[in-house]
C-alpha positions in Angstrom: -132.9 -25.6 12.5 -129.3 -27.3 13.8 -126.7 -25.7 16.0 -125.3 -22.5 16.0 -121.9 -23.7 14.4 -124.2 -24.8 11.4 -125.2 -21.0 11.1 -122.1 -19.2 12.4 -119.1 -21.5 11.4 -115.9 -20.6 13.2 -113.9 -20.5 10.1 -116.1 -18.1 8.4 -114.3 -15.0 8.6 -117.2 -12.9 8.1 -118.1 -13.6 11.4 -115.0 -12.6 13.6 -115.7 -9.8 15.5 -119.2 -10.0 14.8 -121.8 -8.2 17.4 -123.8 -10.7 19.0 -126.9 -8.7 18.9 -126.6 -9.1 15.3 -126.6 -13.0 15.2 -129.4 -13.3 18.1 -131.5 -11.0 15.5 -130.8 -13.5 12.9 -131.7 -16.4 14.8 -134.6 -14.9 15.9 -135.8 -14.2 12.1 -135.2 -18.1 11.8 -137.0 -18.9 14.3 -140.0 -16.9 13.0 -139.8 -17.9 9.6 -140.3 -21.6 10.8 -143.3 -20.8 12.5 -142.3 -20.1 15.8 -142.0 -17.0 18.5 -139.3 -16.8 21.3 -141.2 -16.7 24.5 -139.1 -16.7 28.5 -135.0 -16.5 28.2 -133.0 -17.1 31.1 -129.5 -17.4 31.1 -126.4 -17.1 33.2 -123.2 -15.8 32.7 -120.3 -17.4 34.2 -117.4 -14.7 35.0 -115.2 -13.6 37.6 -114.9 -10.3 36.1 -115.9 -7.9 35.0 -118.6 -7.5 37.8 -121.5 -7.4 35.7 -124.4 -6.4 37.9 -124.4 -3.1 36.4 -125.3 -4.2 32.9 -127.7 -6.9 34.1 -130.5 -4.4 33.4 -129.1 -3.1 30.4 -128.9 -6.4 28.8 -132.1 -7.6 29.6 -133.4 -4.7 27.4 -131.4 -5.3 24.7 -132.1 -9.0 24.7 -135.8 -8.4 24.9 -135.4 -5.7 22.2 -134.1 -8.2 19.7 -136.0 -11.0 20.7 -139.4 -9.0 20.2 -140.3 -9.8 23.6 -141.0 -7.9 26.9 -138.4 -7.5 29.1 -140.4 -9.2 31.8 -139.5 -12.5 29.9 -136.1 -12.1 30.0 -133.9 -13.2 33.0 -130.0 -12.7 33.1 -127.8 -13.6 36.0 -123.9 -13.6 36.7 -122.0 -15.7 38.9 -118.2 -16.0 39.6 -117.8 -20.0 40.6 -115.7 -18.8 43.2 -112.2 -19.2 42.1 -113.1 -22.8 40.0 -112.5 -23.8 36.8 -111.1 -21.6 33.6 -114.2 -18.6 34.2 -113.1 -18.7 37.9 -109.6 -18.3 37.2 -110.3 -15.6 35.1 -109.2 -17.2 31.8 -112.9 -16.9 29.9 -116.6 -16.2 30.5 -119.3 -18.8 29.6 -122.9 -18.2 29.4 -125.7 -20.9 29.8 -129.3 -19.9 28.4 -132.5 -21.6 27.9 -135.3 -20.4 26.0 -138.6 -21.5 25.3 -140.7 -20.9 22.1 -143.8 -21.9 20.6 -145.7 -22.2 17.2 -147.3 -19.0 16.0 
């Protein structure tokens, strides 16, 4: 279905500051419209700060709700990268995620 920039182009002002959960729900709708359902989700957040441990369960529940899956199918972990790179220096946050989808 194309990459994220195809669906939410950076220059498009309507996406500036938009709630990422709204974008996620839109992507899930696209996936469903094409005959697929979300399966497992595994995400890693790379951030020196803020410390995310206290937010992980809420993030899992929100993502599960938005994707229409049981919270047991969502795994989120965070790492600081021990001062390495732009995330470790506190200059930004990065995330990596893998999601399985299957045909309905």
